[in-house]
Tab-separated table of C-alpha atoms in Angstrom:
chain	number	residue	atom	x	y	z
O	1	MET	CA	63.663	-253.771	23.139
O	2	ILE	CA	60.952	-252.189	20.693
O	3	PRO	CA	57.834	-253.991	22.024
O	4	ILE	CA	59.268	-253.243	25.906
O	5	ALA	CA	59.092	-250.027	25.529
O	6	ALA	CA	56.095	-249.478	23.089
O	7	SER	CA	54.432	-251.886	25.775
O	8	ALA	CA	55.168	-250.018	28.691
O	9	LEU	CA	54.668	-246.385	27.275
O	10	MET	CA	50.972	-247.421	26.401
O	11	TRP	CA	49.682	-249.061	29.834
O	12	LEU	CA	50.691	-246.153	30.774
O	13	LEU	CA	49.280	-243.859	28.665
O	14	VAL	CA	45.945	-246.489	29.367
O	15	ALA	CA	46.500	-245.002	32.786
O	16	SER	CA	46.416	-241.594	32.327
O	17	LEU	CA	43.767	-241.918	30.224
O	18	LEU	CA	41.539	-243.245	32.612
O	19	ILE	CA	42.430	-239.941	35.412
O	20	LEU	CA	42.793	-237.732	32.734
O	21	ARG	CA	39.370	-238.640	30.620
O	22	ARG	CA	37.466	-240.075	33.046
O	23	GLY	CA	33.259	-239.019	32.647
O	24	ARG	CA	34.263	-238.649	29.094
O	25	ALA	CA	30.813	-240.351	26.710
O	26	ASP	CA	32.857	-241.778	24.279
O	27	ARG	CA	35.424	-244.576	25.010
O	28	SER	CA	36.683	-245.331	21.490
O	29	ILE	CA	40.520	-243.051	22.681
O	30	MET	CA	40.309	-245.651	26.273
O	31	TYR	CA	39.546	-248.992	23.921
O	32	SER	CA	41.991	-248.221	21.285
O	33	ALA	CA	44.639	-247.567	23.084
O	34	VAL	CA	43.770	-250.665	25.704
O	35	THR	CA	44.177	-252.965	22.529
O	36	ILE	CA	46.904	-251.688	21.429
O	37	ALA	CA	48.515	-251.995	24.966
O	38	VAL	CA	47.216	-255.817	24.540
O	39	ALA	CA	48.759	-256.263	20.603
O	40	MET	CA	51.907	-254.745	22.457
O	41	THR	CA	52.475	-256.512	25.249
O	42	PHE	CA	52.267	-259.821	23.210
O	43	ASN	CA	54.334	-258.953	20.733
O	44	VAL	CA	57.097	-259.133	23.800
O	45	ASP	CA	59.188	-261.748	22.782
O	46	THR	CA	59.460	-263.722	26.196
O	47	THR	CA	55.338	-262.889	25.999
O	48	TYR	CA	55.676	-264.399	22.757
O	49	ARG	CA	56.559	-267.307	23.306
O	50	TRP	CA	55.011	-268.138	26.206
O	51	ALA	CA	51.703	-267.837	25.080
O	52	ASP	CA	52.445	-269.713	21.842
O	53	ALA	CA	53.921	-272.402	23.640
O	54	VAL	CA	49.898	-272.840	25.469
O	55	LEU	CA	48.370	-272.325	22.271
O	56	GLY	CA	50.770	-275.688	20.297
O	57	GLY	CA	53.978	-273.349	19.022
O	58	THR	CA	53.110	-272.540	16.459
O	59	ASN	CA	52.802	-268.584	15.712
O	60	ILE	CA	48.399	-268.572	16.501
O	61	VAL	CA	50.051	-265.669	18.541
O	62	THR	CA	51.253	-263.521	15.822
O	63	LEU	CA	47.340	-263.484	14.475
O	64	LEU	CA	45.414	-263.178	18.137
O	65	ALA	CA	48.268	-259.604	18.296
O	66	ASP	CA	47.662	-258.081	14.970
O	67	LEU	CA	43.739	-259.006	14.347
O	68	THR	CA	43.997	-257.578	18.137
O	69	LEU	CA	45.839	-253.887	16.793
O	70	MET	CA	43.197	-253.552	13.841
O	71	VAL	CA	40.653	-253.826	16.244
O	72	GLY	CA	42.739	-251.255	17.413
O	73	VAL	CA	43.314	-248.973	15.116
O	74	PHE	CA	40.055	-248.874	14.184
O	75	PHE	CA	38.795	-247.911	17.340
O	76	LEU	CA	41.596	-245.083	17.225
O	77	GLY	CA	40.937	-244.288	13.719
O	78	ARG	CA	37.577	-243.204	14.509
O	79	GLY	CA	37.800	-242.090	18.308
O	80	VAL	CA	40.123	-239.469	16.193
O	81	ALA	CA	37.354	-238.575	13.911
O	82	LYS	CA	34.491	-238.373	16.787
O	83	ALA	CA	36.871	-235.633	19.052
O	84	MET	CA	37.934	-233.622	15.164
O	85	GLN	CA	34.319	-233.257	14.394
O	86	TYR	CA	35.648	-234.862	10.750
O	87	GLN	CA	32.407	-236.629	9.145
O	88	SER	CA	33.507	-237.059	5.354
O	89	ARG	CA	32.138	-239.515	3.397
O	90	VAL	CA	35.483	-240.989	2.371
O	91	ALA	CA	36.372	-241.104	5.842
O	92	GLN	CA	32.896	-242.504	7.187
O	93	ILE	CA	33.445	-245.413	4.838
O	94	ALA	CA	38.019	-245.609	5.639
O	95	LEU	CA	37.121	-245.826	9.574
O	96	GLY	CA	33.562	-248.113	8.361
O	97	LEU	CA	32.989	-252.174	10.636
O	98	PRO	CA	32.657	-253.254	6.840
O	99	VAL	CA	36.335	-251.936	5.776
O	100	LEU	CA	37.553	-253.295	9.108
O	101	ALA	CA	35.738	-257.227	8.488
O	102	GLY	CA	37.264	-256.618	4.983
O	103	ALA	CA	40.253	-257.087	6.571
O	104	VAL	CA	40.098	-258.546	8.854
O	105	VAL	CA	38.607	-262.013	6.920
O	106	GLY	CA	41.049	-261.222	5.057
O	107	ALA	CA	44.035	-261.422	7.383
O	108	VAL	CA	42.483	-264.663	8.484
O	109	THR	CA	42.541	-266.259	5.312
O	110	ALA	CA	45.900	-265.590	4.499
O	111	PHE	CA	46.966	-266.555	7.198
O	112	ALA	CA	45.394	-269.821	7.233
O	113	PHE	CA	47.480	-270.693	4.121
O	114	ILE	CA	51.323	-270.115	5.812
O	115	ASP	CA	53.096	-272.517	6.060
O	116	ARG	CA	54.318	-271.385	10.301
O	117	GLY	CA	56.220	-273.931	11.418
O	118	GLU	CA	57.262	-273.693	15.234
O	119	THR	CA	57.717	-270.946	17.002
O	120	THR	CA	59.227	-267.759	15.971
O	121	THR	CA	59.613	-263.684	17.041
O	122	THR	CA	61.021	-263.341	13.518
O	123	PHE	CA	57.365	-264.123	11.734
O	124	MET	CA	57.518	-262.347	8.496
O	125	LEU	CA	61.329	-262.093	8.803
O	126	ASP	CA	61.431	-266.332	8.678
O	127	LEU	CA	58.649	-266.156	6.686
O	128	GLY	CA	58.188	-263.380	5.006
O	129	ALA	CA	59.259	-264.467	1.145
O	130	GLN	CA	55.695	-267.435	1.139
O	131	PRO	CA	53.352	-265.171	-0.466
O	132	ALA	CA	50.402	-266.210	1.790
O	133	ALA	CA	52.512	-264.585	4.238
O	134	ALA	CA	53.403	-261.584	2.194
O	135	THR	CA	49.176	-261.027	1.852
O	136	TYR	CA	48.655	-261.215	4.868
O	137	SER	CA	50.828	-258.946	6.389
O	138	ILE	CA	49.810	-256.771	3.047
O	139	ILE	CA	45.968	-257.114	4.100
O	140	GLN	CA	46.841	-255.715	7.378
O	141	PHE	CA	49.150	-252.215	6.981
O	142	THR	CA	46.594	-251.152	4.339
O	143	TYR	CA	44.206	-251.210	6.766
O	144	ASP	CA	47.003	-249.872	8.176
O	145	GLY	CA	48.399	-246.870	6.300
O	146	VAL	CA	43.429	-245.984	5.165
O	147	VAL	CA	42.361	-245.342	8.537
O	148	LEU	CA	46.021	-242.994	9.193
O	149	THR	CA	45.452	-241.276	5.895
O	150	ALA	CA	41.492	-240.374	7.624
O	151	MET	CA	42.508	-240.215	10.442
O	152	ALA	CA	45.490	-237.409	8.860
O	153	ALA	CA	43.183	-235.425	6.891
O	154	ALA	CA	40.686	-235.178	9.892
O	155	ALA	CA	44.221	-233.593	12.079
O	156	SER	CA	44.859	-231.352	9.334
O	157	ARG	CA	41.447	-230.146	9.714
O	158	GLN	CA	41.083	-229.343	12.987
O	159	ILE	CA	44.526	-227.623	13.054
O	160	GLY	CA	42.336	-224.826	10.964
O	161	ARG	CA	40.208	-224.597	13.670
O	162	SER	CA	42.317	-224.565	16.811
O	163	ARG	CA	44.619	-221.822	17.976
O	164	GLY	CA	47.060	-221.904	20.099
O	165	ALA	CA	48.447	-224.433	21.952
O	166	GLU	CA	45.377	-225.790	21.649
O	167	ARG	CA	46.358	-226.870	17.771
O	168	LEU	CA	50.009	-229.221	19.550
O	169	PRO	CA	48.178	-232.301	19.717
O	170	ALA	CA	46.743	-232.044	15.987
O	171	VAL	CA	50.171	-230.765	14.768
O	172	SER	CA	51.078	-234.458	16.731
O	173	VAL	CA	48.796	-236.866	15.504
O	174	LEU	CA	49.126	-235.761	12.135
O	175	VAL	CA	52.988	-236.518	12.476
O	176	GLY	CA	51.621	-239.449	13.487
O	177	SER	CA	49.790	-240.182	10.898
O	178	LEU	CA	51.633	-239.636	8.116
O	179	THR	CA	54.777	-241.252	9.909
O	180	GLY	CA	52.320	-243.699	10.297
O	181	VAL	CA	51.522	-243.644	6.770
O	182	THR	CA	54.853	-243.938	5.367
O	183	LEU	CA	55.762	-247.172	7.604
O	184	SER	CA	52.594	-248.581	5.708
O	185	LEU	CA	54.260	-248.038	2.825
O	186	VAL	CA	57.225	-249.677	3.563
O	187	VAL	CA	56.136	-252.609	4.781
O	188	ILE	CA	53.956	-252.985	1.782
O	189	ALA	CA	57.409	-252.009	-0.521
O	190	MET	CA	59.732	-255.010	2.119
O	191	ASP	CA	57.582	-257.731	2.094
O	192	LEU	CA	57.296	-256.836	-2.617
O	193	ALA	CA	60.559	-257.313	-2.164
O	194	HIS	CA	60.568	-260.014	-0.303
O	195	ILE	CA	58.503	-262.102	-1.980
O	196	ILE	CA	60.430	-261.798	-5.805
O	197	GLY	CA	63.580	-262.698	-4.279
O	198	ASN	CA	64.895	-259.178	-4.126
O	199	LEU	CA	66.863	-259.370	-0.354
O	200	THR	CA	69.190	-256.122	-0.850
O	201	LEU	CA	66.124	-254.639	-1.512
O	202	MET	CA	64.467	-255.186	1.375
O	203	ASP	CA	67.835	-254.824	4.214
O	204	GLY	CA	68.068	-251.079	2.051
O	205	LEU	CA	63.898	-250.570	2.700
O	206	SER	CA	64.416	-252.109	6.584
O	207	ALA	CA	66.977	-248.949	7.475
O	208	ALA	CA	63.675	-247.538	7.630
O	209	TYR	CA	61.258	-250.196	9.646
O	210	ASP	CA	62.365	-248.937	13.097
O	211	PRO	CA	62.439	-244.904	13.438
O	212	LEU	CA	59.562	-244.535	11.074
O	213	PHE	CA	57.796	-247.716	13.730
O	214	LEU	CA	58.935	-245.184	16.683
O	215	ALA	CA	58.533	-242.084	15.394
O	216	THR	CA	54.824	-243.074	14.472
O	217	PHE	CA	54.299	-244.145	18.330
O	218	LEU	CA	55.352	-241.333	19.605
O	219	PHE	CA	54.024	-238.379	17.619
O	220	LEU	CA	50.436	-240.531	17.803
O	221	CYS	CA	51.247	-241.289	21.677
O	222	LEU	CA	51.810	-237.255	22.127
O	223	GLY	CA	48.809	-236.512	20.441
O	224	LEU	CA	46.389	-238.855	22.345
O	225	GLY	CA	48.057	-238.237	25.656
O	226	ALA	CA	48.791	-233.620	25.529
O	227	GLN	CA	44.144	-233.348	24.707
O	228	PRO	CA	42.660	-234.776	27.852
O	229	ALA	CA	46.083	-233.150	29.564
O	230	LEU	CA	45.190	-230.152	28.087
O	231	ARG	CA	41.669	-230.195	29.124
O	232	TRP	CA	42.293	-230.671	32.642
O	233	ALA	CA	45.145	-228.148	33.102
O	234	ARG	CA	42.445	-225.204	31.040
O	235	ALA	CA	40.031	-227.326	34.098
O	236	ARG	CA	42.421	-226.516	36.686
O	237	SER	CA	43.248	-222.645	35.974
O	238	ARG	CA	39.549	-222.043	34.760
O	239	GLY	CA	38.980	-223.646	38.573
O	240	GLU	CA	41.306	-221.011	40.084
O	241	LYS	CA	40.059	-218.276	38.646
O	242	THR	CA	36.961	-219.306	39.757
O	243	ARG	CA	37.482	-219.736	43.214
O	244	ALA	CA	39.336	-216.279	43.099
O	245	LEU	CA	36.673	-214.548	41.278
O	246	LEU	CA	34.465	-215.959	44.113
O	247	ALA	CA	36.684	-214.454	46.744
O	248	GLN	CA	36.380	-211.029	45.383
O	249	VAL	CA	33.355	-211.360	44.960
O	250	THR	CA	31.315	-212.554	47.940
O	251	PRO	CA	31.812	-208.933	49.587
O	252	THR	CA	29.302	-207.970	47.645
O	253	TRP	CA	27.515	-209.593	47.725
O	254	GLU	CA	27.034	-210.276	51.653
O	255	ARG	CA	26.518	-206.900	51.816
O	256	ALA	CA	24.085	-207.205	48.135
O	257	ILE	CA	22.090	-209.817	50.631
O	258	ASP	CA	21.009	-207.939	54.075
O	259	VAL	CA	18.800	-205.003	52.030
O	260	ARG	CA	17.576	-207.455	49.580
O	261	PRO	CA	17.346	-210.967	50.561
O	262	GLY	CA	18.179	-213.126	48.269
O	263	LEU	CA	16.518	-216.588	47.721
O	264	SER	CA	20.509	-218.136	48.086
O	265	GLN	CA	19.660	-217.737	51.599
O	266	LEU	CA	16.276	-219.934	51.526
O	267	GLU	CA	18.003	-222.725	49.628
O	268	PRO	CA	19.966	-225.252	51.562
O	269	SER	CA	22.158	-226.114	48.963
O	270	PHE	CA	23.076	-223.189	47.856
O	271	HIS	CA	27.333	-223.996	49.802
O	272	ARG	CA	26.937	-227.216	48.318
O	273	GLU	CA	27.106	-225.692	44.719
O	274	ASP	CA	30.148	-226.027	42.509
O	275	ASP	CA	31.879	-222.689	42.876
O	276	GLU	CA	30.418	-221.265	38.774
O	277	THR	CA	27.158	-221.993	39.672
O	278	ARG	CA	27.584	-219.974	42.811
O	279	LEU	CA	28.909	-217.070	41.275
O	280	HIS	CA	26.427	-217.288	38.673
O	281	ARG	CA	23.788	-216.924	41.826
O	282	GLN	CA	25.954	-214.211	43.699
O	283	ILE	CA	26.460	-211.963	40.937
O	284	VAL	CA	22.282	-212.736	39.869
O	285	GLU	CA	21.101	-211.145	43.168
O	286	VAL	CA	23.923	-208.335	43.020
O	287	ARG	CA	22.308	-207.082	40.215
O	288	ASP	CA	19.155	-207.605	41.306
O	289	ALA	CA	19.488	-205.705	44.581
O	290	VAL	CA	21.090	-202.953	42.082
O	291	ILE	CA	18.178	-202.668	40.298
O	292	ASP	CA	15.378	-202.852	43.275
O	293	PRO	CA	14.315	-198.884	42.977
O	294	ARG	CA	12.673	-200.513	46.730
O	295	VAL	CA	16.153	-199.930	47.685
O	296	THR	CA	19.769	-198.680	47.833
O	297	PHE	CA	22.189	-200.708	46.734
O	298	THR	CA	25.480	-199.365	44.422
O	299	LEU	CA	28.424	-200.526	44.001
O	300	SER	CA	32.354	-199.160	44.507
O	301	ASP	CA	34.429	-198.468	41.753
O	302	ALA	CA	36.392	-201.765	42.317
O	303	GLU	CA	33.064	-204.189	42.880
O	304	ARG	CA	31.908	-202.942	39.569
O	305	VAL	CA	34.879	-204.297	38.609
O	306	ALA	CA	34.909	-207.698	39.573
O	307	VAL	CA	31.467	-208.081	39.016
O	308	GLU	CA	32.157	-207.220	34.885
O	309	SER	CA	35.292	-209.866	35.307
O	310	ALA	CA	32.908	-212.366	37.140
O	311	GLU	CA	30.585	-212.084	34.328
O	312	ALA	CA	33.054	-212.280	31.516
O	313	HIS	CA	34.530	-215.237	33.333
O	314	LEU	CA	31.408	-217.424	32.979
O	315	MET	CA	30.826	-216.254	29.926
O	316	THR	CA	33.524	-217.721	28.737
O	317	GLY	CA	33.143	-220.617	30.543
O	318	ASP	CA	29.527	-220.718	28.142
O	319	VAL	CA	32.332	-220.843	24.973
O	320	ALA	CA	34.228	-223.589	26.037
O	321	ARG	CA	31.773	-226.244	27.104
O	322	SER	CA	30.166	-225.553	23.860
O	323	PRO	CA	30.211	-228.490	21.661
O	324	ASP	CA	33.759	-227.091	19.569
O	325	ALA	CA	34.818	-227.098	22.719
O	326	ASP	CA	35.157	-230.822	22.802
O	327	ALA	CA	36.741	-231.045	18.901
O	328	ARG	CA	40.323	-231.300	19.990
O	329	PRO	CA	42.517	-234.365	18.846
O	330	ALA	CA	42.522	-237.378	20.078
O	331	ASP	CA	44.758	-240.119	19.589
O	332	VAL	CA	47.732	-242.799	18.999
O	333	PRO	CA	47.733	-246.352	16.807
O	334	ASP	CA	50.665	-248.439	16.605
O	335	VAL	CA	50.694	-249.268	13.858
O	336	GLY	CA	53.035	-252.621	12.782
O	337	ARG	CA	54.743	-255.241	14.404
O	338	PRO	CA	58.116	-254.338	15.563
O	339	LYS	CA	59.007	-258.366	15.059
O	340	GLU	CA	58.824	-258.151	11.347
O	341	ALA	CA	61.152	-255.557	11.058
O	342	HIS	CA	62.733	-258.481	8.076
């Protein structure tokens, strides 16, 4: 059930990101969500058996799904670091292509030495006693742990830079990253216990696998989805306030251009501009009419309050569109393979 739920949630997340993050220049988070969703889909038993049968029934789909997952975690880490503007030297190394390439080469090499037998949906449970299989799993989860540690550092930094509800995505990413690191350590310990034949220890550790996996998945997905959702909510709220202020200022602006015609009257495109641009131009023309000595134009107290409120609103918009405004958390991996729950 875990792979099915994880796969369904990941594809739902992909769909939501296509809506909430459309137009974003950086695609790392989207690439991450898609590749992780694909990896989790191939971990569903029915899909796994079908795909592995097509490829010869030697568990080669395990390698393909796990490599896809590693690539997804790679994009995830880079997306989180970029969104949170975390560029430490250590993080750059941990999230770099050379580390991913080394992990991929190591995993492929170890996998080549595994006596894989026929298709099995409990790969590590059946084959984990082989040194090559244990090495294969340890390489993957070591890489996951490294990336998640970098993500936890980025999220911790972002929490200190955020305020109020804006902290929630970063907190979620931090919790998910820490549970993911713990999951990686538990799996590595299980692999070592299996290879030395301590099945009692392995079984004891396996009890923590499912809860840690679900917690990692849940909190990281929340962090990934919350960031664009908050941005969308802020944009919607701001748009409603802009339209309300525009309705308040427009009568004053119309009165101003009656006594002092402005450029807006001469430009057919004025009424096709976005609301904030129109509001800005109206305020400028109202202010010009007030200070122009050639005309007599004064504001009532109510009009002055409306114009000043609109000016303050537009000034906060400049801050909101600054680079730091996009420095919010981001992403969500899905470390671990449920069918590996030993």
